[in-house]
């Protein structure tokens, strides 16, 4: 049986709302609007047809070795996400490189990808 979720105060400073997530519903909606859709963030047809399939074919198991994730060797869980690494999609575009080139990606499991996104993305879940 799953443990009941705890109620806590929204993580946005000065927001008094209680939530079972890190942010209340209003602040979650605002964060999603600020983040934009996948298409608005540049994840279009090339990402879907060229980058993601090639990265996941090359890395069918999670290759994350980040110490902050609690493992020093590859996680080895099934890869579900093609993550830009070591540079973000924005950094690659700013440098004039093709962000949809599979050599700029790595396969990550959902857990490792969520941790990376929360740590590194502007407007990410923990900000």
Short mmCIF file of N, CA and C in Angstrom, two decimals:
data_model
loop_
_atom_site.label_atom_id
_atom_site.label_comp_id
_atom_site.label_asym_id
_atom_site.label_seq_id
_atom_site.Cartn_x
_atom_site.Cartn_y
_atom_site.Cartn_z
N UNK A 1 0.84 -1.17 0.00
CA UNK A 1 0.00 0.00 0.00
C UNK A 1 0.89 1.24 0.00
N UNK A 2 0.56 2.19 -0.85
CA UNK A 2 1.36 3.41 -0.98
C UNK A 2 1.16 4.31 0.23
N UNK A 3 2.24 5.00 0.59
CA UNK A 3 2.16 5.93 1.71
C UNK A 3 1.33 7.15 1.30
N UNK A 4 0.54 7.71 2.22
CA UNK A 4 -0.25 8.89 1.87
C UNK A 4 0.66 10.09 1.60
N UNK A 5 0.25 10.92 0.66
CA UNK A 5 1.06 12.10 0.34
C UNK A 5 0.91 13.13 1.45
N UNK A 6 2.00 13.84 1.71
CA UNK A 6 1.99 14.87 2.74
C UNK A 6 1.64 16.22 2.13
N UNK A 7 0.97 17.03 2.90
CA UNK A 7 0.67 18.39 2.49
C UNK A 7 1.80 19.28 2.95
N UNK A 8 2.20 20.24 2.12
CA UNK A 8 3.25 21.18 2.47
C UNK A 8 2.94 22.52 1.80
N UNK A 9 3.64 23.55 2.26
CA UNK A 9 3.43 24.89 1.72
C UNK A 9 4.10 24.97 0.34
N UNK A 10 3.48 25.68 -0.58
CA UNK A 10 4.02 25.89 -1.93
C UNK A 10 5.45 26.41 -1.83
N UNK A 11 6.31 25.97 -2.72
CA UNK A 11 7.74 26.33 -2.68
C UNK A 11 8.03 27.74 -3.21
N UNK A 12 7.03 28.42 -3.76
CA UNK A 12 7.22 29.79 -4.24
C UNK A 12 7.21 30.72 -3.02
N UNK A 13 8.23 31.55 -2.87
CA UNK A 13 8.31 32.43 -1.69
C UNK A 13 7.03 33.25 -1.50
N UNK A 14 6.60 33.34 -0.25
CA UNK A 14 5.43 34.12 0.19
C UNK A 14 4.10 33.55 -0.28
N UNK A 15 4.07 32.37 -0.87
CA UNK A 15 2.80 31.75 -1.25
C UNK A 15 2.32 30.90 -0.07
N UNK A 16 1.13 31.18 0.46
CA UNK A 16 0.64 30.46 1.64
C UNK A 16 -0.12 29.17 1.32
N UNK A 17 -0.30 28.84 0.05
CA UNK A 17 -1.11 27.69 -0.34
C UNK A 17 -0.46 26.37 0.05
N UNK A 18 -1.30 25.42 0.47
CA UNK A 18 -0.82 24.07 0.76
C UNK A 18 -1.02 23.20 -0.48
N UNK A 19 -0.08 22.29 -0.69
CA UNK A 19 -0.12 21.44 -1.87
C UNK A 19 0.50 20.09 -1.56
N UNK A 20 0.20 19.11 -2.38
CA UNK A 20 0.84 17.79 -2.26
C UNK A 20 2.03 17.69 -3.20
N UNK A 21 2.27 18.75 -3.95
CA UNK A 21 3.39 18.82 -4.88
C UNK A 21 4.35 19.89 -4.37
N UNK A 22 5.36 20.23 -5.16
CA UNK A 22 6.29 21.27 -4.71
C UNK A 22 5.68 22.66 -4.86
N UNK A 23 4.77 22.84 -5.83
CA UNK A 23 4.13 24.12 -6.06
C UNK A 23 2.61 23.95 -6.07
N UNK A 24 1.91 25.02 -5.68
CA UNK A 24 0.45 24.98 -5.74
C UNK A 24 0.01 24.97 -7.21
N UNK A 25 -1.27 24.70 -7.45
CA UNK A 25 -1.77 24.59 -8.82
C UNK A 25 -1.51 25.86 -9.64
N UNK A 26 -1.75 27.02 -9.05
CA UNK A 26 -1.55 28.28 -9.77
C UNK A 26 -0.08 28.44 -10.19
N UNK A 27 0.84 28.19 -9.28
CA UNK A 27 2.26 28.37 -9.59
C UNK A 27 2.78 27.28 -10.53
N UNK A 28 2.19 26.11 -10.48
CA UNK A 28 2.55 25.06 -11.46
C UNK A 28 2.13 25.48 -12.85
N UNK A 29 0.92 26.04 -13.00
CA UNK A 29 0.45 26.51 -14.31
C UNK A 29 1.34 27.63 -14.83
N UNK A 30 1.69 28.58 -13.95
CA UNK A 30 2.55 29.69 -14.36
C UNK A 30 3.92 29.20 -14.82
N UNK A 31 4.47 28.23 -14.11
CA UNK A 31 5.79 27.68 -14.48
C UNK A 31 5.71 26.98 -15.84
N UNK A 32 4.62 26.27 -16.10
CA UNK A 32 4.46 25.58 -17.38
C UNK A 32 4.30 26.58 -18.52
N UNK A 33 3.57 27.67 -18.29
CA UNK A 33 3.40 28.70 -19.32
C UNK A 33 4.74 29.37 -19.62
N UNK A 34 5.51 29.65 -18.59
CA UNK A 34 6.81 30.28 -18.77
C UNK A 34 7.75 29.35 -19.53
N UNK A 35 7.65 28.07 -19.24
CA UNK A 35 8.51 27.08 -19.87
C UNK A 35 8.20 26.94 -21.35
N UNK A 36 6.94 27.06 -21.74
CA UNK A 36 6.55 26.90 -23.14
C UNK A 36 6.37 25.45 -23.52
N UNK A 37 5.77 25.24 -24.67
CA UNK A 37 5.54 23.88 -25.15
C UNK A 37 6.85 23.28 -25.67
N UNK A 38 6.85 22.00 -25.91
CA UNK A 38 8.03 21.33 -26.45
C UNK A 38 8.42 21.95 -27.80
N UNK A 39 7.45 22.24 -28.63
CA UNK A 39 7.72 22.86 -29.93
C UNK A 39 8.34 24.25 -29.75
N UNK A 40 7.81 25.03 -28.80
CA UNK A 40 8.36 26.36 -28.54
C UNK A 40 9.79 26.29 -28.03
N UNK A 41 10.14 25.21 -27.34
CA UNK A 41 11.51 25.05 -26.82
C UNK A 41 12.45 24.45 -27.85
N UNK A 42 11.95 24.19 -29.07
CA UNK A 42 12.81 23.72 -30.15
C UNK A 42 12.80 22.23 -30.42
N UNK A 43 11.93 21.51 -29.74
CA UNK A 43 11.87 20.06 -29.94
C UNK A 43 10.84 19.73 -31.01
N UNK A 44 11.23 19.88 -32.27
CA UNK A 44 10.34 19.66 -33.40
C UNK A 44 10.58 18.33 -34.06
N UNK A 45 10.28 18.30 -35.35
CA UNK A 45 10.36 17.07 -36.15
C UNK A 45 11.76 16.46 -36.16
N UNK A 46 12.80 17.29 -36.31
CA UNK A 46 14.18 16.75 -36.32
C UNK A 46 14.51 16.07 -35.00
N UNK A 47 14.05 16.66 -33.91
CA UNK A 47 14.29 16.04 -32.60
C UNK A 47 13.60 14.69 -32.53
N UNK A 48 12.35 14.63 -32.95
CA UNK A 48 11.56 13.40 -32.87
C UNK A 48 12.04 12.32 -33.83
N UNK A 49 12.48 12.71 -35.02
CA UNK A 49 12.81 11.71 -36.04
C UNK A 49 14.29 11.42 -36.17
N UNK A 50 15.14 12.33 -35.72
CA UNK A 50 16.57 12.12 -35.91
C UNK A 50 17.31 11.98 -34.58
N UNK A 51 17.19 12.94 -33.70
CA UNK A 51 17.95 12.96 -32.45
C UNK A 51 17.52 11.85 -31.49
N UNK A 52 16.26 11.87 -31.09
CA UNK A 52 15.78 10.95 -30.07
C UNK A 52 15.94 9.47 -30.46
N UNK A 53 15.48 9.06 -31.63
CA UNK A 53 15.63 7.63 -31.97
C UNK A 53 17.08 7.18 -32.03
N UNK A 54 17.96 8.02 -32.58
CA UNK A 54 19.38 7.64 -32.70
C UNK A 54 20.04 7.53 -31.34
N UNK A 55 19.74 8.46 -30.43
CA UNK A 55 20.34 8.43 -29.09
C UNK A 55 19.85 7.20 -28.33
N UNK A 56 18.55 6.93 -28.37
CA UNK A 56 18.02 5.78 -27.64
C UNK A 56 18.46 4.45 -28.24
N UNK A 57 18.70 4.42 -29.55
CA UNK A 57 19.22 3.19 -30.17
C UNK A 57 20.66 2.95 -29.73
N UNK A 58 21.44 4.02 -29.64
CA UNK A 58 22.83 3.91 -29.21
C UNK A 58 22.94 3.62 -27.72
N UNK A 59 22.06 4.23 -26.92
CA UNK A 59 22.09 4.08 -25.46
C UNK A 59 20.77 3.49 -24.96
N UNK A 60 20.53 2.20 -25.16
CA UNK A 60 19.26 1.63 -24.71
C UNK A 60 19.14 1.56 -23.19
N UNK A 61 20.27 1.66 -22.49
CA UNK A 61 20.29 1.67 -21.02
C UNK A 61 20.82 3.01 -20.55
N UNK A 62 20.31 3.50 -19.43
CA UNK A 62 20.71 4.80 -18.87
C UNK A 62 22.22 4.84 -18.65
N UNK A 63 22.86 5.90 -19.15
CA UNK A 63 24.31 6.02 -19.05
C UNK A 63 24.74 7.01 -17.96
N UNK A 64 23.79 7.52 -17.18
CA UNK A 64 24.11 8.50 -16.15
C UNK A 64 25.01 7.89 -15.08
N UNK A 65 26.07 8.62 -14.75
CA UNK A 65 26.98 8.19 -13.67
C UNK A 65 27.10 9.28 -12.62
N UNK A 66 26.17 10.21 -12.59
CA UNK A 66 26.23 11.36 -11.71
C UNK A 66 26.19 10.94 -10.24
N UNK A 67 27.18 11.38 -9.48
CA UNK A 67 27.25 11.04 -8.06
C UNK A 67 26.03 11.56 -7.29
N UNK A 68 25.48 12.69 -7.72
CA UNK A 68 24.33 13.24 -7.02
C UNK A 68 23.08 12.38 -7.17
N UNK A 69 23.10 11.47 -8.09
CA UNK A 69 21.95 10.58 -8.29
C UNK A 69 22.10 9.30 -7.46
N UNK A 70 23.19 9.21 -6.73
CA UNK A 70 23.36 8.06 -5.85
C UNK A 70 24.04 6.86 -6.50
N UNK A 71 24.64 7.05 -7.66
CA UNK A 71 25.36 5.94 -8.28
C UNK A 71 26.58 6.47 -9.01
N UNK A 72 27.70 5.78 -8.86
CA UNK A 72 28.94 6.20 -9.50
C UNK A 72 29.21 5.43 -10.78
N UNK A 73 28.45 4.40 -11.01
CA UNK A 73 28.55 3.62 -12.23
C UNK A 73 27.28 3.87 -13.03
N UNK A 74 27.25 3.51 -14.31
CA UNK A 74 26.01 3.74 -15.06
C UNK A 74 24.80 3.15 -14.36
N UNK A 75 23.74 3.91 -14.37
CA UNK A 75 22.48 3.53 -13.73
C UNK A 75 21.97 2.20 -14.30
N UNK A 76 22.02 2.08 -15.61
CA UNK A 76 21.67 0.87 -16.34
C UNK A 76 20.18 0.55 -16.39
N UNK A 77 19.33 1.48 -15.95
CA UNK A 77 17.88 1.31 -16.13
C UNK A 77 17.57 1.56 -17.61
N UNK A 78 16.44 1.11 -18.12
CA UNK A 78 16.11 1.37 -19.53
C UNK A 78 16.04 2.87 -19.82
N UNK A 79 16.66 3.30 -20.90
CA UNK A 79 16.62 4.71 -21.31
C UNK A 79 15.24 5.02 -21.87
N UNK A 80 14.70 6.14 -21.46
CA UNK A 80 13.40 6.60 -21.94
C UNK A 80 13.49 8.01 -22.53
N UNK A 81 14.62 8.71 -22.24
CA UNK A 81 14.76 10.10 -22.67
C UNK A 81 16.11 10.30 -23.33
N UNK A 82 16.10 11.09 -24.41
CA UNK A 82 17.34 11.50 -25.08
C UNK A 82 17.68 12.88 -24.54
N UNK A 83 18.74 12.95 -23.75
CA UNK A 83 19.13 14.17 -23.05
C UNK A 83 20.33 14.81 -23.74
N UNK A 84 20.29 16.13 -23.92
CA UNK A 84 21.45 16.83 -24.48
C UNK A 84 22.54 16.88 -23.42
N UNK A 85 23.75 16.46 -23.79
CA UNK A 85 24.85 16.39 -22.83
C UNK A 85 26.18 16.40 -23.56
N UNK A 86 27.18 17.07 -23.15
CA UNK A 86 27.33 17.83 -21.90
C UNK A 86 26.80 19.25 -22.01
N UNK A 87 26.36 19.67 -23.17
CA UNK A 87 25.82 21.02 -23.34
C UNK A 87 24.32 20.95 -23.59
N UNK A 88 23.61 21.97 -23.14
CA UNK A 88 22.16 22.00 -23.34
C UNK A 88 21.84 22.33 -24.79
N UNK A 89 20.59 22.11 -25.15
CA UNK A 89 20.13 22.45 -26.49
C UNK A 89 20.40 23.92 -26.79
N UNK A 90 20.10 24.79 -25.82
CA UNK A 90 20.33 26.24 -26.00
C UNK A 90 21.81 26.55 -26.22
N UNK A 91 22.68 25.92 -25.45
CA UNK A 91 24.12 26.16 -25.59
C UNK A 91 24.62 25.71 -26.96
N UNK A 92 24.12 24.58 -27.45
CA UNK A 92 24.52 24.09 -28.76
C UNK A 92 24.07 25.05 -29.86
N UNK A 93 22.84 25.54 -29.76
CA UNK A 93 22.33 26.48 -30.75
C UNK A 93 23.14 27.78 -30.73
N UNK A 94 23.46 28.27 -29.53
CA UNK A 94 24.23 29.51 -29.40
C UNK A 94 25.63 29.37 -30.00
N UNK A 95 26.17 28.16 -29.95
CA UNK A 95 27.51 27.91 -30.51
C UNK A 95 27.45 27.62 -32.00
N UNK A 96 26.26 27.64 -32.61
CA UNK A 96 26.11 27.37 -34.03
C UNK A 96 26.20 25.90 -34.38
N UNK A 97 26.02 25.02 -33.39
CA UNK A 97 26.05 23.57 -33.61
C UNK A 97 24.64 23.04 -33.79
N UNK A 98 24.52 21.88 -34.40
CA UNK A 98 23.23 21.25 -34.64
C UNK A 98 22.78 20.52 -33.38
N UNK A 99 21.76 21.02 -32.68
CA UNK A 99 21.32 20.35 -31.45
C UNK A 99 20.63 19.02 -31.70
N UNK A 100 20.32 18.72 -32.96
CA UNK A 100 19.68 17.44 -33.27
C UNK A 100 20.67 16.39 -33.74
N UNK A 101 21.96 16.69 -33.65
CA UNK A 101 22.99 15.70 -33.97
C UNK A 101 23.09 14.75 -32.78
N UNK A 102 22.88 13.46 -32.97
CA UNK A 102 22.88 12.50 -31.87
C UNK A 102 24.19 12.45 -31.06
N UNK A 103 25.30 12.95 -31.63
CA UNK A 103 26.55 12.91 -30.87
C UNK A 103 26.50 13.85 -29.66
N UNK A 104 25.52 14.75 -29.61
CA UNK A 104 25.37 15.67 -28.48
C UNK A 104 24.33 15.18 -27.48
N UNK A 105 24.02 13.90 -27.50
CA UNK A 105 23.00 13.37 -26.61
C UNK A 105 23.45 12.14 -25.86
N UNK A 106 22.63 11.77 -24.89
CA UNK A 106 22.84 10.53 -24.13
C UNK A 106 21.48 10.02 -23.69
N UNK A 107 21.37 8.72 -23.54
CA UNK A 107 20.13 8.11 -23.10
C UNK A 107 20.05 8.08 -21.58
N UNK A 108 18.93 8.53 -21.04
CA UNK A 108 18.72 8.52 -19.59
C UNK A 108 17.38 7.87 -19.25
N UNK A 109 17.32 7.27 -18.06
CA UNK A 109 16.05 6.77 -17.55
C UNK A 109 15.22 7.96 -17.07
N UNK A 110 13.97 7.74 -16.79
CA UNK A 110 13.09 8.83 -16.38
C UNK A 110 13.57 9.50 -15.10
N UNK A 111 14.00 8.72 -14.13
CA UNK A 111 14.44 9.28 -12.86
C UNK A 111 15.66 10.18 -13.02
N UNK A 112 16.68 9.72 -13.72
CA UNK A 112 17.89 10.52 -13.92
C UNK A 112 17.59 11.76 -14.77
N UNK A 113 16.74 11.63 -15.79
CA UNK A 113 16.40 12.77 -16.63
C UNK A 113 15.65 13.83 -15.82
N UNK A 114 14.74 13.41 -14.96
CA UNK A 114 14.00 14.35 -14.13
C UNK A 114 14.94 15.11 -13.20
N UNK A 115 15.89 14.42 -12.61
CA UNK A 115 16.85 15.08 -11.73
C UNK A 115 17.70 16.09 -12.49
N UNK A 116 18.15 15.71 -13.68
CA UNK A 116 18.96 16.62 -14.49
C UNK A 116 18.16 17.86 -14.89
N UNK A 117 16.93 17.67 -15.31
CA UNK A 117 16.09 18.78 -15.72
C UNK A 117 15.84 19.72 -14.54
N UNK A 118 15.54 19.16 -13.39
CA UNK A 118 15.27 19.99 -12.21
C UNK A 118 16.49 20.80 -11.81
N UNK A 119 17.66 20.25 -11.98
CA UNK A 119 18.90 20.93 -11.58
C UNK A 119 19.35 21.98 -12.57
N UNK A 120 19.16 21.75 -13.86
CA UNK A 120 19.82 22.58 -14.87
C UNK A 120 18.94 23.49 -15.70
N UNK A 121 17.66 23.24 -15.80
CA UNK A 121 16.82 24.02 -16.71
C UNK A 121 16.32 25.31 -16.08
N UNK A 122 16.43 26.43 -16.79
CA UNK A 122 15.85 27.69 -16.29
C UNK A 122 14.35 27.52 -16.10
N UNK A 123 13.85 27.96 -14.97
CA UNK A 123 12.42 27.80 -14.69
C UNK A 123 12.06 26.37 -14.41
N UNK A 124 13.06 25.55 -14.08
CA UNK A 124 12.84 24.13 -13.81
C UNK A 124 11.97 23.91 -12.59
N UNK A 125 11.76 22.70 -12.22
CA UNK A 125 10.81 22.35 -11.18
C UNK A 125 11.23 22.88 -9.82
N UNK A 126 12.50 23.04 -9.57
CA UNK A 126 12.95 23.47 -8.24
C UNK A 126 13.24 24.95 -8.17
N UNK A 127 12.73 25.74 -9.08
CA UNK A 127 13.00 27.18 -9.06
C UNK A 127 11.72 27.95 -9.02
#
